[in-house]
mmCIF file of C-alpha atoms and ligand atoms in Angstrom:
data_model
loop_
_atom_site.group_PDB
_atom_site.id
_atom_site.type_symbol
_atom_site.label_atom_id
_atom_site.label_comp_id
_atom_site.label_asym_id
_atom_site.label_seq_id
_atom_site.Cartn_x
_atom_site.Cartn_y
_atom_site.Cartn_z
ATOM 1 C CA MET A 21 -26.822 21.152 26.895
ATOM 2 C CA GLN A 22 -27.888 22.394 23.512
ATOM 3 C CA SER A 23 -25.751 25.553 22.528
ATOM 4 C CA LEU A 24 -27.787 28.598 22.399
ATOM 5 C CA LYS A 25 -24.895 30.210 19.906
ATOM 6 C CA ARG A 26 -26.644 30.794 16.290
ATOM 7 C CA LYS A 27 -25.819 27.919 13.212
ATOM 8 C CA PRO A 28 -24.106 29.792 10.711
ATOM 9 C CA LEU A 29 -25.582 29.726 7.658
ATOM 10 C CA VAL A 30 -23.394 27.008 5.365
ATOM 11 C CA VAL A 31 -24.438 26.211 1.999
ATOM 12 C CA VAL A 32 -22.988 23.081 0.320
ATOM 13 C CA THR A 33 -23.433 22.729 -2.905
ATOM 14 C CA ARG A 34 -23.326 18.999 -3.812
ATOM 15 C CA ARG A 35 -24.429 16.167 -2.065
ATOM 16 C CA LEU A 36 -22.144 14.891 0.359
ATOM 17 C CA PRO A 37 -22.049 10.853 2.769
ATOM 18 C CA GLU A 38 -24.763 10.739 5.194
ATOM 19 C CA VAL A 39 -22.884 11.114 8.033
ATOM 20 C CA VAL A 40 -21.210 14.177 7.250
ATOM 21 C CA GLU A 41 -24.424 15.694 6.001
ATOM 22 C CA ALA A 42 -26.103 14.902 9.270
ATOM 23 C CA ARG A 43 -23.331 15.860 11.567
ATOM 24 C CA MET A 44 -23.244 18.703 9.559
ATOM 25 C CA ARG A 45 -26.995 19.539 10.223
ATOM 26 C CA GLU A 46 -26.167 19.274 13.863
ATOM 27 C CA LEU A 47 -23.508 22.000 14.274
ATOM 28 C CA PHE A 48 -24.710 24.124 11.160
ATOM 29 C CA GLU A 49 -27.536 26.283 9.627
ATOM 30 C CA VAL A 50 -27.342 23.574 6.238
ATOM 31 C CA ARG A 51 -28.427 24.218 2.569
ATOM 32 C CA ALA A 52 -28.227 21.258 0.948
ATOM 33 C CA ASN A 53 -28.011 20.093 -2.484
ATOM 34 C CA VAL A 54 -30.820 17.387 -2.361
ATOM 35 C CA ASP A 55 -31.060 16.224 -6.004
ATOM 36 C CA ASP A 56 -27.022 16.442 -6.501
ATOM 37 C CA THR A 57 -27.051 18.327 -10.037
ATOM 38 C CA PRO A 58 -23.901 20.652 -10.595
ATOM 39 C CA MET A 59 -25.368 24.159 -9.737
ATOM 40 C CA THR A 60 -25.235 27.080 -12.149
ATOM 41 C CA ARG A 61 -23.396 29.934 -12.084
ATOM 42 C CA ASP A 62 -26.503 31.734 -11.064
ATOM 43 C CA ASP A 63 -27.003 29.180 -8.361
ATOM 44 C CA LEU A 64 -23.945 29.898 -6.997
ATOM 45 C CA ALA A 65 -24.069 33.506 -6.974
ATOM 46 C CA ALA A 66 -27.382 32.908 -5.105
ATOM 47 C CA ALA A 67 -25.221 31.026 -2.464
ATOM 48 C CA LEU A 68 -22.681 33.465 -1.934
ATOM 49 C CA ALA A 69 -25.251 35.921 -1.444
ATOM 50 C CA GLU A 70 -26.290 34.735 1.100
ATOM 51 C CA ALA A 71 -23.907 32.584 2.777
ATOM 52 C CA GLU A 72 -21.881 32.718 5.567
ATOM 53 C CA VAL A 73 -19.718 29.569 4.366
ATOM 54 C CA LEU A 74 -19.575 28.368 1.022
ATOM 55 C CA VAL A 75 -19.034 24.352 0.571
ATOM 56 C CA PRO A 76 -17.819 23.742 -3.021
ATOM 57 C CA THR A 77 -16.758 21.016 -4.842
ATOM 58 C CA VAL A 78 -14.572 20.999 -7.754
ATOM 59 C CA THR A 79 -17.720 20.553 -10.268
ATOM 60 C CA ASP A 80 -18.206 24.482 -8.669
ATOM 61 C CA GLU A 81 -16.445 27.631 -11.000
ATOM 62 C CA ILE A 82 -15.841 30.255 -8.496
ATOM 63 C CA ASP A 83 -14.328 33.307 -10.547
ATOM 64 C CA ALA A 84 -13.701 36.902 -9.479
ATOM 65 C CA SER A 85 -16.860 38.104 -11.444
ATOM 66 C CA LEU A 86 -18.874 35.709 -8.892
ATOM 67 C CA LEU A 87 -16.314 36.363 -5.764
ATOM 68 C CA ALA A 88 -17.527 39.585 -6.632
ATOM 69 C CA GLU A 89 -21.233 39.347 -5.749
ATOM 70 C CA ALA A 90 -20.319 37.706 -2.632
ATOM 71 C CA GLY A 91 -22.730 39.137 0.506
ATOM 72 C CA PRO A 92 -21.160 40.710 3.834
ATOM 73 C CA ASN A 93 -21.356 38.097 5.561
ATOM 74 C CA LEU A 94 -19.511 35.311 3.461
ATOM 75 C CA GLY A 95 -16.177 34.675 5.410
ATOM 76 C CA LEU A 96 -15.119 31.398 4.252
ATOM 77 C CA ILE A 97 -14.931 29.204 1.824
ATOM 78 C CA ALA A 98 -14.466 25.251 2.794
ATOM 79 C CA ASN A 99 -13.605 23.650 -0.279
ATOM 80 C CA PHE A 100 -14.973 19.567 -0.099
ATOM 81 C CA GLY A 101 -11.214 18.493 -2.057
ATOM 82 C CA ASN A 102 -7.590 18.683 -2.489
ATOM 83 C CA GLY A 103 -7.022 21.115 -5.459
ATOM 84 C CA VAL A 104 -8.569 24.417 -5.221
ATOM 85 C CA ASP A 105 -7.639 25.811 -8.850
ATOM 86 C CA HIS A 106 -11.502 25.983 -9.801
ATOM 87 C CA ILE A 107 -11.641 28.920 -7.363
ATOM 88 C CA ASP A 108 -10.249 32.116 -7.846
ATOM 89 C CA VAL A 109 -8.535 32.528 -4.349
ATOM 90 C CA ALA A 110 -5.751 35.153 -4.779
ATOM 91 C CA GLU A 111 -9.389 37.526 -4.904
ATOM 92 C CA ALA A 112 -10.982 35.501 -2.401
ATOM 93 C CA LEU A 113 -7.846 36.427 -0.100
ATOM 94 C CA GLU A 114 -8.171 40.148 -1.123
ATOM 95 C CA ARG A 115 -11.877 40.471 -0.588
ATOM 96 C CA GLY A 116 -11.002 38.465 3.187
ATOM 97 C CA ILE A 117 -12.878 35.538 2.594
ATOM 98 C CA THR A 118 -10.539 32.721 3.951
ATOM 99 C CA VAL A 119 -10.276 29.773 1.684
ATOM 100 C CA THR A 120 -9.312 25.951 3.394
ATOM 101 C CA ASN A 121 -9.340 22.538 1.550
ATOM 102 C CA THR A 122 -9.303 19.002 2.764
ATOM 103 C CA PRO A 123 -5.148 17.705 2.219
ATOM 104 C CA GLY A 124 -3.734 14.798 3.383
ATOM 105 C CA VAL A 125 -7.044 12.024 3.654
ATOM 106 C CA LEU A 126 -7.147 11.633 0.348
ATOM 107 C CA THR A 127 -3.311 10.430 -0.601
ATOM 108 C CA GLU A 128 -3.318 6.928 0.379
ATOM 109 C CA ASP A 129 -6.327 6.443 -2.063
ATOM 110 C CA THR A 130 -5.189 8.676 -4.974
ATOM 111 C CA ALA A 131 -2.016 6.976 -5.247
ATOM 112 C CA ASP A 132 -3.594 3.621 -5.289
ATOM 113 C CA MET A 133 -5.591 4.571 -8.164
ATOM 114 C CA THR A 134 -2.974 5.976 -10.233
ATOM 115 C CA MET A 135 -0.880 3.023 -9.578
ATOM 116 C CA ALA A 136 -4.119 0.965 -10.697
ATOM 117 C CA LEU A 137 -3.479 2.868 -14.303
ATOM 118 C CA ILE A 138 -0.142 2.525 -14.361
ATOM 119 C CA LEU A 139 -1.210 -1.271 -14.417
ATOM 120 C CA ALA A 140 -4.277 -1.076 -16.592
ATOM 121 C CA VAL A 141 -2.296 0.791 -19.204
ATOM 122 C CA ALA A 142 0.911 -1.522 -19.403
ATOM 123 C CA ARG A 143 -0.706 -5.157 -18.396
ATOM 124 C CA ARG A 144 -4.001 -3.982 -20.959
ATOM 125 C CA VAL A 145 -6.046 -4.544 -17.543
ATOM 126 C CA THR A 146 -9.187 -3.098 -19.062
ATOM 127 C CA GLU A 147 -8.767 -4.552 -22.505
ATOM 128 C CA GLY A 148 -8.770 -8.016 -21.514
ATOM 129 C CA ALA A 149 -11.896 -7.176 -18.702
ATOM 130 C CA ARG A 150 -13.835 -6.669 -21.994
ATOM 131 C CA ILE A 151 -12.753 -10.072 -23.683
ATOM 132 C CA ILE A 152 -15.219 -12.429 -21.707
ATOM 133 C CA PRO A 153 -18.229 -10.631 -21.042
ATOM 134 C CA ASP A 154 -17.983 -9.422 -24.649
ATOM 135 C CA ASP A 155 -18.068 -13.024 -25.722
ATOM 136 C CA ALA A 156 -14.989 -12.556 -27.430
ATOM 137 C CA TRP A 157 -12.273 -15.513 -25.797
ATOM 138 C CA ASP A 158 -13.752 -17.907 -29.071
ATOM 139 C CA SER A 159 -10.019 -19.008 -29.179
ATOM 140 C CA GLY A 160 -8.431 -19.034 -25.710
ATOM 141 C CA TRP A 161 -4.894 -18.689 -24.380
ATOM 142 C CA SER A 162 -2.283 -17.932 -27.120
ATOM 143 C CA PRO A 163 1.586 -17.106 -26.048
ATOM 144 C CA THR A 164 1.245 -14.377 -27.868
ATOM 145 C CA TRP A 165 -1.939 -13.297 -27.087
ATOM 146 C CA MET A 166 -2.625 -9.827 -24.720
ATOM 147 C CA LEU A 167 0.788 -9.268 -24.193
ATOM 148 C CA GLY A 168 1.736 -6.026 -22.212
ATOM 149 C CA ARG A 169 4.671 -4.250 -20.915
ATOM 150 C CA ARG A 170 6.226 -5.788 -17.852
ATOM 151 C CA ILE A 171 6.329 -2.286 -14.903
ATOM 152 C CA THR A 172 9.067 -4.103 -12.851
ATOM 153 C CA GLY A 173 12.843 -2.745 -13.754
ATOM 154 C CA LYS A 174 11.200 0.019 -15.508
ATOM 155 C CA ARG A 175 11.545 3.640 -14.790
ATOM 156 C CA LEU A 176 8.631 5.739 -13.168
ATOM 157 C CA GLY A 177 9.232 9.386 -13.582
ATOM 158 C CA ILE A 178 6.933 11.309 -11.025
ATOM 159 C CA VAL A 179 6.222 14.979 -11.772
ATOM 160 C CA GLY A 180 5.233 16.067 -8.286
ATOM 161 C CA MET A 181 6.375 14.785 -5.133
ATOM 162 C CA GLY A 182 4.299 16.384 -2.247
ATOM 163 C CA ARG A 183 2.557 13.665 0.032
ATOM 164 C CA ILE A 184 0.540 11.833 -3.365
ATOM 165 C CA GLY A 185 3.628 12.202 -5.502
ATOM 166 C CA GLN A 186 5.614 10.066 -2.337
ATOM 167 C CA ALA A 187 2.797 7.637 -1.219
ATOM 168 C CA LEU A 188 3.170 6.406 -5.185
ATOM 169 C CA ALA A 189 6.550 6.012 -4.712
ATOM 170 C CA ARG A 190 6.344 3.607 -2.149
ATOM 171 C CA ARG A 191 3.824 1.558 -4.354
ATOM 172 C CA ALA A 192 5.601 2.275 -7.468
ATOM 173 C CA LYS A 193 9.099 0.741 -5.058
ATOM 174 C CA ALA A 194 7.316 -2.240 -3.821
ATOM 175 C CA PHE A 195 6.585 -2.792 -7.594
ATOM 176 C CA GLY A 196 10.274 -3.068 -8.621
ATOM 177 C CA LEU A 197 9.990 0.206 -10.651
ATOM 178 C CA GLN A 198 12.806 3.033 -10.273
ATOM 179 C CA ILE A 199 11.915 5.882 -9.004
ATOM 180 C CA HIS A 200 12.538 9.551 -10.383
ATOM 181 C CA TYR A 201 10.959 12.592 -9.802
ATOM 182 C CA HIS A 202 10.610 16.558 -11.008
ATOM 183 C CA ASN A 203 9.598 19.033 -8.233
ATOM 184 C CA ARG A 204 9.914 22.638 -7.964
ATOM 185 C CA ARG A 205 12.030 22.194 -4.834
ATOM 186 C CA ARG A 206 14.489 18.793 -4.215
ATOM 187 C CA ALA A 207 13.092 16.449 -1.355
ATOM 188 C CA PRO A 208 15.118 16.322 1.859
ATOM 189 C CA VAL A 209 17.491 13.532 1.575
ATOM 190 C CA ALA A 210 16.210 11.063 3.990
ATOM 191 C CA ILE A 211 13.021 10.876 1.752
ATOM 192 C CA GLU A 212 14.876 10.497 -1.193
ATOM 193 C CA ARG A 213 16.861 7.516 0.702
ATOM 194 C CA ASP A 214 13.837 6.304 2.084
ATOM 195 C CA LEU A 215 12.324 5.939 -2.216
ATOM 196 C CA ASP A 216 15.588 5.254 -3.931
ATOM 197 C CA ALA A 217 14.779 8.251 -5.580
ATOM 198 C CA THR A 218 17.063 10.339 -8.453
ATOM 199 C CA TYR A 219 15.832 13.746 -8.552
ATOM 200 C CA TRP A 220 15.908 15.642 -12.141
ATOM 201 C CA GLU A 221 16.324 19.506 -11.475
ATOM 202 C CA SER A 222 15.373 19.340 -15.512
ATOM 203 C CA LEU A 223 11.871 18.151 -16.137
ATOM 204 C CA ASP A 224 12.836 17.895 -19.990
ATOM 205 C CA GLN A 225 15.562 15.379 -18.939
ATOM 206 C CA MET A 226 13.941 13.238 -17.493
ATOM 207 C CA LEU A 227 10.607 12.928 -19.555
ATOM 208 C CA ALA A 228 12.993 11.606 -22.279
ATOM 209 C CA ARG A 229 15.069 8.693 -20.014
ATOM 210 C CA VAL A 230 11.495 7.352 -18.369
ATOM 211 C CA ASP A 231 8.907 4.691 -19.225
ATOM 212 C CA ILE A 232 5.637 5.798 -17.264
ATOM 213 C CA VAL A 233 5.109 9.399 -16.230
ATOM 214 C CA SER A 234 3.181 10.701 -13.876
ATOM 215 C CA VAL A 235 1.368 13.991 -13.420
ATOM 216 C CA ASN A 236 1.093 14.484 -9.242
ATOM 217 C CA CYS A 237 1.243 17.949 -9.097
ATOM 218 C CA PRO A 238 -1.619 20.770 -7.952
ATOM 219 C CA HIS A 239 -2.814 22.715 -11.358
ATOM 220 C CA THR A 240 -1.422 25.933 -11.012
ATOM 221 C CA PRO A 241 -1.345 29.127 -13.666
ATOM 222 C CA ALA A 242 2.782 27.722 -13.408
ATOM 223 C CA THR A 243 1.507 24.123 -14.190
ATOM 224 C CA TYR A 244 -1.403 24.524 -16.855
ATOM 225 C CA HIS A 245 0.458 22.596 -19.988
ATOM 226 C CA LEU A 246 3.432 21.568 -18.030
ATOM 227 C CA LEU A 247 3.505 18.811 -20.296
ATOM 228 C CA SER A 248 3.301 20.705 -23.558
ATOM 229 C CA ALA A 249 3.833 19.496 -26.847
ATOM 230 C CA ARG A 250 7.157 19.821 -27.458
ATOM 231 C CA ARG A 251 7.856 18.482 -24.125
ATOM 232 C CA LEU A 252 5.401 15.640 -24.733
ATOM 233 C CA LYS A 253 7.574 14.835 -27.760
ATOM 234 C CA LEU A 254 10.482 13.625 -25.581
ATOM 235 C CA LEU A 255 8.964 10.985 -24.316
ATOM 236 C CA LYS A 256 9.876 7.500 -25.665
ATOM 237 C CA PRO A 257 8.430 5.710 -28.170
ATOM 238 C CA GLU A 258 7.251 2.731 -25.040
ATOM 239 C CA ALA A 259 6.479 5.418 -22.517
ATOM 240 C CA VAL A 260 3.328 5.526 -21.258
ATOM 241 C CA VAL A 261 1.743 9.404 -18.756
ATOM 242 C CA VAL A 262 -0.966 8.699 -16.168
ATOM 243 C CA ASN A 263 -2.410 11.371 -15.029
ATOM 244 C CA THR A 264 -4.680 11.576 -11.624
ATOM 245 C CA ALA A 265 -3.599 15.388 -10.649
ATOM 246 C CA ARG A 266 -5.493 17.315 -13.302
ATOM 247 C CA GLY A 267 -6.258 17.647 -16.985
ATOM 248 C CA GLU A 268 -4.664 21.521 -17.466
ATOM 249 C CA ILE A 269 -1.408 20.094 -16.761
ATOM 250 C CA ILE A 270 -1.382 18.121 -19.859
ATOM 251 C CA ASP A 271 -2.371 19.315 -23.214
ATOM 252 C CA GLU A 272 -4.173 16.922 -24.165
ATOM 253 C CA ASN A 273 -4.734 17.243 -27.924
ATOM 254 C CA ALA A 274 -0.876 16.775 -27.999
ATOM 255 C CA LEU A 275 -0.861 13.684 -25.731
ATOM 256 C CA ALA A 276 -3.545 12.029 -28.240
ATOM 257 C CA ARG A 277 -2.186 12.955 -31.302
ATOM 258 C CA LEU A 278 1.427 11.247 -29.908
ATOM 259 C CA ILE A 279 -0.485 8.414 -29.193
ATOM 260 C CA GLU A 280 -2.166 8.008 -32.595
ATOM 261 C CA ALA A 281 0.942 8.343 -34.537
ATOM 262 C CA GLY A 282 2.645 6.205 -32.434
ATOM 263 C CA ASP A 283 5.313 8.022 -30.786
ATOM 264 C CA VAL A 284 3.826 7.529 -27.208
ATOM 265 C CA ALA A 285 2.752 4.274 -26.021
ATOM 266 C CA GLY A 286 -0.717 4.804 -23.890
ATOM 267 C CA ALA A 287 -2.220 6.822 -21.450
ATOM 268 C CA GLY A 288 -4.102 6.281 -18.217
ATOM 269 C CA LEU A 289 -6.327 9.279 -17.106
ATOM 270 C CA ASP A 290 -8.258 9.950 -14.496
ATOM 271 C CA VAL A 291 -8.651 14.071 -14.911
ATOM 272 C CA PHE A 292 -9.374 16.021 -18.204
ATOM 273 C CA GLU A 293 -9.113 19.163 -19.327
ATOM 274 C CA GLN A 294 -12.751 20.195 -19.799
ATOM 275 C CA GLU A 295 -14.636 18.018 -17.566
ATOM 276 C CA PRO A 296 -17.190 16.336 -17.892
ATOM 277 C CA ALA A 297 -16.004 16.378 -21.550
ATOM 278 C CA VAL A 298 -13.928 14.763 -23.074
ATOM 279 C CA SER A 299 -12.098 14.786 -26.017
ATOM 280 C CA PRO A 300 -13.693 12.448 -28.885
ATOM 281 C CA ARG A 301 -9.514 11.752 -29.422
ATOM 282 C CA LEU A 302 -8.841 9.943 -26.451
ATOM 283 C CA VAL A 303 -12.557 8.003 -26.633
ATOM 284 C CA LYS A 304 -11.505 6.412 -29.432
ATOM 285 C CA LEU A 305 -7.909 5.844 -28.464
ATOM 286 C CA ALA A 306 -9.631 4.000 -25.446
ATOM 287 C CA ARG A 307 -12.039 1.963 -27.458
ATOM 288 C CA SER A 308 -9.085 1.018 -29.434
ATOM 289 C CA GLY A 309 -7.271 -0.501 -25.958
ATOM 290 C CA LYS A 310 -4.121 2.043 -25.739
ATOM 291 C CA VAL A 311 -5.358 4.320 -23.245
ATOM 292 C CA VAL A 312 -7.749 4.130 -20.348
ATOM 293 C CA LEU A 313 -10.259 6.720 -18.907
ATOM 294 C CA LEU A 314 -11.563 7.061 -15.637
ATOM 295 C CA PRO A 315 -14.108 9.731 -14.218
ATOM 296 C CA HIS A 316 -12.303 11.220 -11.625
ATOM 297 C CA MET A 317 -12.357 8.649 -9.213
ATOM 298 C CA GLY A 318 -9.053 9.685 -7.616
ATOM 299 C CA SER A 319 -10.417 9.756 -4.385
ATOM 300 C CA ALA A 320 -13.741 7.932 -4.792
ATOM 301 C CA THR A 321 -14.463 5.917 -1.311
ATOM 302 C CA HIS A 322 -16.453 5.606 1.355
ATOM 303 C CA GLU A 323 -13.214 6.283 3.706
ATOM 304 C CA SER A 324 -12.367 9.472 1.883
ATOM 305 C CA ARG A 325 -15.193 11.540 1.114
ATOM 306 C CA ILE A 326 -16.126 10.920 4.519
ATOM 307 C CA ASP A 327 -12.876 11.743 5.950
ATOM 308 C CA MET A 328 -12.976 14.494 3.526
ATOM 309 C CA GLY A 329 -16.204 15.659 5.388
ATOM 310 C CA GLU A 330 -14.944 15.949 8.901
ATOM 311 C CA LYS A 331 -12.106 18.064 7.244
ATOM 312 C CA VAL A 332 -14.199 20.511 6.182
ATOM 313 C CA ILE A 333 -16.333 20.120 9.496
ATOM 314 C CA ILE A 334 -12.913 20.580 11.374
ATOM 315 C CA ASN A 335 -12.347 23.460 9.413
ATOM 316 C CA ILE A 336 -15.711 25.501 9.627
ATOM 317 C CA LYS A 337 -15.856 25.089 13.115
ATOM 318 C CA SER A 338 -12.724 26.644 13.889
ATOM 319 C CA PHE A 339 -13.430 29.341 11.342
ATOM 320 C CA MET A 340 -16.858 29.903 13.722
ATOM 321 C CA ASP A 341 -15.202 29.459 17.170
ATOM 322 C CA GLY A 342 -12.628 32.811 15.877
ATOM 323 C CA HIS A 343 -9.629 30.259 15.258
ATOM 324 C CA ARG A 344 -7.523 29.843 12.159
ATOM 325 C CA PRO A 345 -8.832 26.819 10.199
ATOM 326 C CA PRO A 346 -6.472 24.189 10.054
ATOM 327 C CA ASP A 347 -6.111 23.686 6.553
ATOM 328 C CA ARG A 348 -5.768 27.446 5.080
ATOM 329 C CA ILE A 349 -4.663 28.179 1.417
ATOM 330 C CA LEU A 350 -2.035 31.007 2.143
ATOM 331 C CA PRO A 351 -1.085 33.411 -0.644
ATOM 332 C CA SER A 352 2.397 31.528 -0.680
ATOM 333 C CA MET A 353 0.825 28.194 -1.596
ATOM 334 C CA LEU A 354 -0.472 29.849 -4.874
HETATM 335 C C1 8YV B 18 -12.141 14.935 -5.646
HETATM 336 C C2 8YV B 18 -9.721 16.144 -6.319
HETATM 337 O O1 8YV B 18 -12.622 14.212 -5.885
HETATM 338 O O2 8YV B 18 -9.161 16.980 -4.136
HETATM 339 C C3 8YV B 18 -9.487 16.477 -5.028
HETATM 340 O O3 8YV B 18 -8.429 17.610 -5.963
HETATM 341 O O4 8YV B 18 -9.201 16.083 -7.750
HETATM 342 C C4 8YV B 18 -10.866 14.769 -6.282
HETATM 343 O O5 8YV B 18 -9.731 13.815 -5.689
HETATM 344 C C5 8YV B 18 -12.515 16.909 -5.690
HETATM 345 O O6 8YV B 18 -12.046 17.440 -5.760
HETATM 346 C C6 8YV B 18 -13.451 16.944 -5.125
HETATM 347 O O7 8YV B 18 -13.758 18.018 -4.726
#
C-alpha cells in the first residue's frame, strides 16, 4: 500500500550512485544535482533555506555564516562521507540541526588504498608503470635499475588507530611490517595483542623511529598540521609519508620542502590541503617519481559508495520517523 505520509524535501548536492538515487526518490522528495557540478555558496544557501534534509559531501563547505541562512525546515544534514570537517558541526548542533555521517562502510577500501600507496611509493609502482607506455624500456632489464625499498621488516607508524588505522594495521602485519601507533587514547590490550602493535604516547618519539608514517585520524582543530614542519623534521631521511585522511593534517609545504631536500624519501598522498588544487611543488615531485598523488580515491569503489548511500538513507529515514539516526555526530566527537 502506498504511504500517505508527505515525503520530506531532500536536497542532494552531488550525483550519487544510480541505485541510491532511485531508492531516495521512492522515499523522499529529492532534488538532485543532475549535472554533478559542485554547488556554489549561493546554491548551498538556497538549498539550506528550502530543504528539510541536506545531503552534502566533502566538496561542500558548510560554515557558520551559511548555516545562519538555513531555513526553519532544515532538521538534518546527512553527510555522504565519513569526515565532517567541511561542516561547522558545532554551529549546526547549536542551531538544533542534527548532523550524521557514514562510518564503517568505507574502512576496508580506504585501508586498501593506503596499503596501495605504501607499496606504490616504496616499490616505485606508478613510476614503473609509465615506462612501457612511454616507450622508455629501450635497454631492458638491469640488476641495478628501478630499485625501490623492501617493506617487509620495516616499521609502520600509524597516526590514529580508529577503524581505518586498525584495518591498515591488519593488512600491514600480513605484509611483514612492524606496527607502531599513536592515538589520543591507547587501544585496548586485546587489539594491541592482535595487531602486535606498539603504542607511542609521544608522536614525536614515534616519528623519529619509523620507516613509513600513515595518517589515519580525522581532521579536527586538534589535528590541523599535526604533522607540522617541526615534527616532519624528526623523520628519518629514508622515511615515507602516506595520507589517506585529510590534507590539512600535514603541513604540505613543509613536507614538499623536506622531500626536495632529500630529508624525507617520499610520500603517497590521496588528500590535499586545498582540494582540488594541489601544490605545484608536489606535482613536480610526482613527476620526478618521489611522490605518488591520487585524486581523493580512498573510498572510490562502487561498493563503498552504494553502502555510504544506504547509510545516508537509513539516517534520513530514522530521523523522519522520529528516531535518533544511528550515525549522529555528537559534541563529544568534535
Ligand atoms: C569520501 C572521505 O569520498 O568519507 C570521507 O571522509 O574522505 C571520502 O572517502 C568523501 O568524503 C565523500 O564525501
